[in-house]
Structure formats: structure tokens, C-alpha cells
Short mmCIF file of C-alpha atoms in Angstrom, two decimals:
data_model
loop_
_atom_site.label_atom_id
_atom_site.label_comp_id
_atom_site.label_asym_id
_atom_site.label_seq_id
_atom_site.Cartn_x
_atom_site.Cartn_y
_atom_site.Cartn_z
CA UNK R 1 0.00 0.00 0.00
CA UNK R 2 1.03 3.71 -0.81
CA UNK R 3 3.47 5.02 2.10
CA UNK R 4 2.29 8.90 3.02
CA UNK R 5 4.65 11.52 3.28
CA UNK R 6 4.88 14.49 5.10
CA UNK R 7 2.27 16.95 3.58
CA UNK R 8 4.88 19.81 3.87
CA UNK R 9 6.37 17.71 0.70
CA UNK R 10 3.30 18.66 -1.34
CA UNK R 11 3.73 22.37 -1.97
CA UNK R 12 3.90 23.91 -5.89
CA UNK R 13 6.84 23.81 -7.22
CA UNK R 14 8.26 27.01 -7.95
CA UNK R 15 10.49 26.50 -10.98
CA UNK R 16 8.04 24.99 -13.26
CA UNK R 17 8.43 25.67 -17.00
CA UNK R 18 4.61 26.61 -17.87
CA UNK R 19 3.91 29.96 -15.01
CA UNK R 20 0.33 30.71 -15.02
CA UNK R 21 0.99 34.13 -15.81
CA UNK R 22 2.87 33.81 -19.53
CA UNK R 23 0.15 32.20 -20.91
CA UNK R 24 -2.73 34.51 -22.63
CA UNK R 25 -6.21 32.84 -22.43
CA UNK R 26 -8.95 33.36 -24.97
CA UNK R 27 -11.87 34.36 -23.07
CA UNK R 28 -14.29 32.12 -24.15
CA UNK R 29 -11.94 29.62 -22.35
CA UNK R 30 -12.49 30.65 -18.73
CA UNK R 31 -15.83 29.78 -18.00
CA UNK R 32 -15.78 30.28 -14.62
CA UNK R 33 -13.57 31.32 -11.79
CA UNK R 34 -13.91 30.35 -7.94
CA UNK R 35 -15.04 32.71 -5.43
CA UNK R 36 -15.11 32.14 -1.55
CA UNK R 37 -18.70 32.68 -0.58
CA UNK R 38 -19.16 34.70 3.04
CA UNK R 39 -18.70 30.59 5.03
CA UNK R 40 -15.52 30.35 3.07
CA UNK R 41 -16.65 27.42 0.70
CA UNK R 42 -16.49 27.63 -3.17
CA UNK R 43 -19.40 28.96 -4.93
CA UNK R 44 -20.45 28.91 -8.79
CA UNK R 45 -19.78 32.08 -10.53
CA UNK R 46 -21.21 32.35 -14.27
CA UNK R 47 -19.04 32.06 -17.27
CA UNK R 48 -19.42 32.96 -21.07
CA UNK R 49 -20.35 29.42 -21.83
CA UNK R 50 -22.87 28.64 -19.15
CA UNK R 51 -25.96 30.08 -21.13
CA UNK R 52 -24.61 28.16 -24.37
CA UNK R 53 -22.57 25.01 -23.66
CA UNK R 54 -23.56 24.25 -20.19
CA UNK R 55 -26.89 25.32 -19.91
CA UNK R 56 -28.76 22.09 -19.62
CA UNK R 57 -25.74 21.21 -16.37
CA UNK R 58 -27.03 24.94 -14.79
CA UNK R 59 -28.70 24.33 -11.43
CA UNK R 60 -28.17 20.53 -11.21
CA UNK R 61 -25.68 18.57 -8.25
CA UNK R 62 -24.60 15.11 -7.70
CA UNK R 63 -25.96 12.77 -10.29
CA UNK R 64 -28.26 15.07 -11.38
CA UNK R 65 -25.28 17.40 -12.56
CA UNK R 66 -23.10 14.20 -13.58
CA UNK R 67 -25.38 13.02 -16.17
CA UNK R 68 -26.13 16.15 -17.88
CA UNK R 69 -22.43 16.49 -18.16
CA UNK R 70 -22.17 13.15 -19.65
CA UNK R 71 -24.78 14.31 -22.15
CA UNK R 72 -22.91 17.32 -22.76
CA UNK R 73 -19.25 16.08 -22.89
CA UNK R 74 -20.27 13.00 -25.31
CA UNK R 75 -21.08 14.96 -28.19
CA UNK R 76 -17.51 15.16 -29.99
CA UNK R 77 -15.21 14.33 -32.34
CA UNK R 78 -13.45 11.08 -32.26
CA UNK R 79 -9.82 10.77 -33.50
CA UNK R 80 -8.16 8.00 -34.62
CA UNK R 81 -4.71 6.64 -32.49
CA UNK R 82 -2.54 8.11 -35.34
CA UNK R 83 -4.51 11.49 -35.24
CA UNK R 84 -3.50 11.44 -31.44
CA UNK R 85 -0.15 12.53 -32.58
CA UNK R 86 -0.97 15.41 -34.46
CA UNK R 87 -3.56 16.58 -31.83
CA UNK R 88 -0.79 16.39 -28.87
CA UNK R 89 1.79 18.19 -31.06
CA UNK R 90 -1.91 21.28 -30.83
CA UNK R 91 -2.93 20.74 -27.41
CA UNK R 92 0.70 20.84 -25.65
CA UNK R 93 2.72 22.82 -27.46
CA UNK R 94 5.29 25.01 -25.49
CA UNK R 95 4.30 28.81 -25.60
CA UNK R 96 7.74 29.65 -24.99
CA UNK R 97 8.88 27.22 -28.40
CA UNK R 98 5.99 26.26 -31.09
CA UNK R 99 8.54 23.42 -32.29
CA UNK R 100 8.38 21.89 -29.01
CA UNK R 101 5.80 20.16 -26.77
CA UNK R 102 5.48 20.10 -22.85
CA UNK R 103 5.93 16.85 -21.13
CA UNK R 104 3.66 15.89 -18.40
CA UNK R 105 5.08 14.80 -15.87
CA UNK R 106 9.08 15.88 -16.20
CA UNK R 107 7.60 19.16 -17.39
CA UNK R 108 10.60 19.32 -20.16
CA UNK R 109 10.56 21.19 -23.64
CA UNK R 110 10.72 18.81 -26.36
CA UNK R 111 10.75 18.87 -30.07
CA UNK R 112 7.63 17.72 -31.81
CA UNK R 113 9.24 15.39 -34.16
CA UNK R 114 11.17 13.74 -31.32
CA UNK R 115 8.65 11.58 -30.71
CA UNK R 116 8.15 7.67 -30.75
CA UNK R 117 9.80 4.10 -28.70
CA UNK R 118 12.69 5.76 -27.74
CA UNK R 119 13.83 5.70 -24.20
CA UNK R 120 14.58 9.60 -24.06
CA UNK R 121 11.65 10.25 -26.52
CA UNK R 122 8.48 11.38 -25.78
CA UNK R 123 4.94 9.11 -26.34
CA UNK R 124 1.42 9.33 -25.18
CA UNK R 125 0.18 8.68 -22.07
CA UNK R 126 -3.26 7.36 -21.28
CA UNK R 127 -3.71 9.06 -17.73
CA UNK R 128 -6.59 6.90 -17.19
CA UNK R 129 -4.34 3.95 -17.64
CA UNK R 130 -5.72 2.10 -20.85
CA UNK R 131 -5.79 -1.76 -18.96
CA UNK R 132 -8.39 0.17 -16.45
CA UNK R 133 -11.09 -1.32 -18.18
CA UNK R 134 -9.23 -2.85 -21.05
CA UNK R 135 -10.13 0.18 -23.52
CA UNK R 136 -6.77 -0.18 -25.18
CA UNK R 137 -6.07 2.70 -27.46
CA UNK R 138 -9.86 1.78 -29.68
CA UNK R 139 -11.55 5.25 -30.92
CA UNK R 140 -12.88 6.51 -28.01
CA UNK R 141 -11.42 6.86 -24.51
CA UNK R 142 -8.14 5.23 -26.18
CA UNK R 143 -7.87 8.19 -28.36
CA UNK R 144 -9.42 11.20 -26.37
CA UNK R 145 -7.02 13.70 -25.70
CA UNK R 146 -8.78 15.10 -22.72
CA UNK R 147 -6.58 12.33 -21.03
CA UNK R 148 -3.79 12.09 -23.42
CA UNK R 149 -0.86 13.70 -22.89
CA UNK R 150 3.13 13.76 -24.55
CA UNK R 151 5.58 12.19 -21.86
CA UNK R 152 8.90 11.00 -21.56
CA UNK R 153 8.90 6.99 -22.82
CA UNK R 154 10.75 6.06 -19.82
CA UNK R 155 8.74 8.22 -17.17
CA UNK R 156 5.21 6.68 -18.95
CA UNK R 157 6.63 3.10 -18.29
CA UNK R 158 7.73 3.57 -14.70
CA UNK R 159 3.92 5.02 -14.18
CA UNK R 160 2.86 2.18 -15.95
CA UNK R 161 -0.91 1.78 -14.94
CA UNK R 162 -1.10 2.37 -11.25
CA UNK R 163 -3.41 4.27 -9.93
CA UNK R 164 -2.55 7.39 -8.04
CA UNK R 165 -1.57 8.93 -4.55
CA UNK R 166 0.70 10.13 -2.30
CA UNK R 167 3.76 8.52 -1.45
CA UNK R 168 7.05 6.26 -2.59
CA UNK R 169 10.52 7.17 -3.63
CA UNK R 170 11.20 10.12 -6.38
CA UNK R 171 11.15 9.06 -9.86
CA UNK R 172 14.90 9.67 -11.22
CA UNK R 173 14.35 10.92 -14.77
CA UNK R 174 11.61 13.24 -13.48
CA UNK R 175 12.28 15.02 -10.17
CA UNK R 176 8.91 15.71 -8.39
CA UNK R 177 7.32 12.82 -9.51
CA UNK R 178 7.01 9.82 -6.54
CA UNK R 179 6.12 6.33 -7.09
CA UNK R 180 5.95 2.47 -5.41
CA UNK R 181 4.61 -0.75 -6.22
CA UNK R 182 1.20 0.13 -6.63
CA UNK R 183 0.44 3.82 -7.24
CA UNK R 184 1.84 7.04 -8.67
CA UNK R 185 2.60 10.78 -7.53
CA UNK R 186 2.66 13.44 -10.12
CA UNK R 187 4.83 16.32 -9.42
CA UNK R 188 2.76 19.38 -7.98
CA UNK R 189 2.36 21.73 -10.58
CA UNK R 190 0.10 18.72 -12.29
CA UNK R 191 -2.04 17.40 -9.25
CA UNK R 192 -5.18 19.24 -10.23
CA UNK R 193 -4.95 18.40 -14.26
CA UNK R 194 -3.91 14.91 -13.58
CA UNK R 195 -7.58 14.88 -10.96
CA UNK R 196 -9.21 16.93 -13.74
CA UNK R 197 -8.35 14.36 -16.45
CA UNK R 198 -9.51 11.46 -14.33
CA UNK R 199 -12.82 12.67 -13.47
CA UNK R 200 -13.43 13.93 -17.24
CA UNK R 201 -12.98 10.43 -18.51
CA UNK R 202 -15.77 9.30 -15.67
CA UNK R 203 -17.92 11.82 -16.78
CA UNK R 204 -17.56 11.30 -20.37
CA UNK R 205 -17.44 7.52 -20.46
CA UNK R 206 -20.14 6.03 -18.58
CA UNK R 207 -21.15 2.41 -20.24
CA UNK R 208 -23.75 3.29 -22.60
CA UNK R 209 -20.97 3.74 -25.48
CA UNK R 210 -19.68 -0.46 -25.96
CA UNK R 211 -16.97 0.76 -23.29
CA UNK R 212 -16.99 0.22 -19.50
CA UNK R 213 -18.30 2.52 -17.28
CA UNK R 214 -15.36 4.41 -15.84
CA UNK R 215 -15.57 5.47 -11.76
CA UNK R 216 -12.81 6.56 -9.70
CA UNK R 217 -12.54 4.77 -6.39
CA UNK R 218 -10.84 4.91 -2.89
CA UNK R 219 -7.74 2.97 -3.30
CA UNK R 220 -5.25 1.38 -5.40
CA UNK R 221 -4.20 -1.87 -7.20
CA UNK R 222 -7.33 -1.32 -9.44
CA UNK R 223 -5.69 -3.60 -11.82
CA UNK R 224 -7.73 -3.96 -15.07
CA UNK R 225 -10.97 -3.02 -13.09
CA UNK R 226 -12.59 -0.19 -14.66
CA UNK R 227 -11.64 2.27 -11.93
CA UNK R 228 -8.86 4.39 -10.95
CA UNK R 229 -8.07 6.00 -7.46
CA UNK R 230 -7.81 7.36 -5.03
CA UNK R 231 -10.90 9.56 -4.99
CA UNK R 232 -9.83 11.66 -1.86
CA UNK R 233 -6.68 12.33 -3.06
CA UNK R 234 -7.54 13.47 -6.58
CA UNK R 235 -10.33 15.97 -4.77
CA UNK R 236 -7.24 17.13 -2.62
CA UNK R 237 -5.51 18.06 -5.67
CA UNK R 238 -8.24 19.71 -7.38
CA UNK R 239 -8.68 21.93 -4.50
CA UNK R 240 -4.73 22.33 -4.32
CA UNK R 241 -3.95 23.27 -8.09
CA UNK R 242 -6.67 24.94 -9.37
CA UNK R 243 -7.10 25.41 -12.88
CA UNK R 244 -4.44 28.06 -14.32
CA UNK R 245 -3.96 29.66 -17.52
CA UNK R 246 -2.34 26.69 -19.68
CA UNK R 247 -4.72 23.94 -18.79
CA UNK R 248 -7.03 26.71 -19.78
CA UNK R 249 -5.36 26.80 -23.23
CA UNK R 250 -5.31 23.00 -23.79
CA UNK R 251 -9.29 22.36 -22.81
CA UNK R 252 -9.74 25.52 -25.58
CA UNK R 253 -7.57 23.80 -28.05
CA UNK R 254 -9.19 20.81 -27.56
CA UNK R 255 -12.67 22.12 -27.82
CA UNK R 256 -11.23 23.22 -31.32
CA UNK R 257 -10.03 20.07 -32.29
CA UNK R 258 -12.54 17.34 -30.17
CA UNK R 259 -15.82 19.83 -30.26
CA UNK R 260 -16.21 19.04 -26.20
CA UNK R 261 -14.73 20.34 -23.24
CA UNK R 262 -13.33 19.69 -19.93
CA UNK R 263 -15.49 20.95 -17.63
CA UNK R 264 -13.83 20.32 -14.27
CA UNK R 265 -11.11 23.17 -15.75
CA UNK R 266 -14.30 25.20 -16.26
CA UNK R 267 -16.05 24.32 -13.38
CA UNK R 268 -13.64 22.70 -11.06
CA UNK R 269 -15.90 22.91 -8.07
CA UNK R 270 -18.54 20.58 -10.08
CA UNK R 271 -16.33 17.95 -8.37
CA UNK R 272 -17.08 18.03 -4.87
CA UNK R 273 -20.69 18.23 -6.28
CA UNK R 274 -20.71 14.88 -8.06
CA UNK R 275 -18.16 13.10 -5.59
#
């Protein structure tokens, strides 16, 4: 089982290559923004897209508001594997270089045409780990790049398909980044899109498709189960790295390229409403 660490280990990095702050945002990206209400709790503030695309999701909580977002999020466009490649080259490109992507979870610059098997390559990453309901990479949550992202060949095998939490000894090749036999740690600047991501692919892929119906859980060694956890820990994350301006960018990108959104990165406090 996961070993804890000190939670004074769990802060924001501060020398991360994407800073909130260098990114612009189109507006129609930022549907929302969190506000503490007078009892300190998150409230729902309105966005441009809440009278268009989430109008029908308006009002609604717990699995009320989770299956009008599955409604919403399923109508899209569906990209082959191969596509994938293309799309990640859109979706993660460095602001700072256009010739270069972003890697997840090492956070390094890398060309766009250095991609493939290599070990020091980079690939794509199912961050709901493919064999979590044996989805492989088929047209549909194999190939949605909601939860696809570039990363470093060697760092995606050492994450393999465990689930994630807190805890284990730092991943070499990608400083930040903690892992043991049975679960996985991104580094800090990525908590909250790594949660994000998982909790998407719950919304959007819910068994009525010919693919399992995806739920996050409370623990780990999931195996091929069609879960992923832990639950409490991906909330904790949400809360702790809010959306910022890049995983802004990337759900706009991919609302260009996949015609749906995210909308925990518009609406990240529809999470504590659903779970």
C-alpha cells in the first residue's frame, strides 16, 4: 500500500516551465472562476459558456449534474490513435517554443518530431491507464485527448498503470514525480490536471458507449478493473492546483479540435458536487 509523506512535501513547485501568468487565455476559455462565498466554501460564478454550452448542467448537483455532463461532454469528435499525434503536437505545445511540446510529468521542452519508442523520446500517455477497463487505445477513450498527454517513454513506463496517490521514492528521470509498487505521484504543478483528467474520462465515459463505465474509487491496485483511485486524493488536488492559464489553453484547443470540453477546468468545483 502507498506510504504517506509528510504533507509539507506537497507544496507547488516554484520553478516549473509553464507559469500561469505567460500564458494569454482566450476568453471564451475561462468559463468560470472560484469565489469564496461569506462561510468560506467555493461557490459557482457564471461564465461565457454557461448560457450556451452548459446550460442544460445549470442548477443541477450530484448525479443530477453528472449526467447532464455526460450528455454534454459526449457529443464530440473522435480521433483516430494516429490522429492522437498530431492533436498532442496542438494541445501541448510550449508557448515559450511552437517546435516543441510540454511533457507531463518531467515538465521538459521537447521537439515535436522527437517523438516515438525511444527511451529519451516522448509518447502518449493514457492518464486513465488504458488496462483500467481494457479500452486499449480503440476510438474513443483510447484516443481522447482530454486524457492524453506527450511524456517521456521512460517516465510513462515507470507510471505504468497504477493508480494514483501520495507517497514512494522520487522518480529519477523526473524530479517531483514519486512512485511504489502500486500507485503514482505526479509532481505538484500537475495534481489538479492529472484529478481533472480522471474525473473527465468518468464523466464522459459512462457504459452506454460499448466501453466500461469508468468510476474513480478509494484505493489502489485497481488492476484492469474499470476504476482508478484514489478519490480523496484526486479531490485534494483539485482543490490544491486549481485550474491556471495553460490547462485553460489545452481544454480551448481541444474544444477546437474534439468539439467538447473539460469541464472540471471550467467548473472545477462541479467535483465536490458529483463526488
Amino acid at each position: 500500500m502507498s506510504a504517506h509523506r509528510p504533507s509539507h512535501r506537497r507544496r507547488r513547485g516554484a520553478t516549473v516551465i509553464l507559469a500561469a501568468t505567460a500564458v494569454a487565455v482566450p476568453s471564451a476559455a475561462v468559463a468560470t472562476q472560484q469565489a469564496p462565498s461569506p462561510t468560506g466554501t467555493a461557490r459557482q460564478t457564471a461564465g461565457p459558456l454557461d448560457d450556451t454550452y452548459y446550460q442544460d448542467a445549470l442548477g443541477k448537483s450530484g448525479a443530477d449534474l453528472k449526467a447532464a455532463l455526460h450528455t454534454i461532454v459526449s457529443e464530440q469528435t473522435k480521433l483516430s490513435y494516429d490522429e492522437v499525434w498530431d492533436a498532442l503536437k496542438t494541445t501541448d505545445e510550449d508557448p515559450a517554443d511552437p517546435s516543441s511540446v510540454v511533457l507531463l510529468y518531467t515538465g521538459r521542452s521537447q521537439s515535436k518530431s522527437d517523438n516515438g519508442g525511444g527511451a529519451d523520446q516522448w509518447n502518449r500517455e493514457h492518464v486513465w491507464a488504458k488496462s483500467h477497463g481494457d479500452f486499449g487505445t480503440s476510438t474513443g477513450p483510447g484516443t481522447d485527448i482530454h486524457h492524453l498527454r506527450p511524456t517521456d517513454v521512460s517516465v510513462n513506463s515507470t507510471r505504468g498503470s497504477k493508480d494514483f496517490d501520495e507517497g514512494g521514492g522520487e522518480v529519477g528521470e523526473a524530479p517531483g514525480n514519486y512512485t511504489d509498487e502500486d500507485s503514482f505521484e505526479p509532481r505538484d504543478a500537475v495534481k489538479g490536471d492529472v484529478a481533472r483528467m480522471i474525473l473527465y474520462m468518468a464523466v464522459r465515459y459512462d457504459g452506454d458507449d460499448g466501453f466500461a463505465d469508468l468510476e474513480p474509487n478509494d484505493q489502489v491496485g485497481n488492476g484492469s478493473a474499470p476504476a482508478i483511485g484514489r478519490i480523496s486524493v484526486l479531490k485534494q488536488w483539485n482543490t490544491e492546483d486549481p485550474p491556471d492559464a495553460q490547462e485553460q489553453k489545452r481544454n480551448e484547443a481541444i474544444f477546437g479540435i474534439q468539439k467538447n470540453r473539460n469541464p472540471f477546468i471550467d467548473h472545477p468545483e462541479w467535483v465536490d458536487s458529483i463526488w
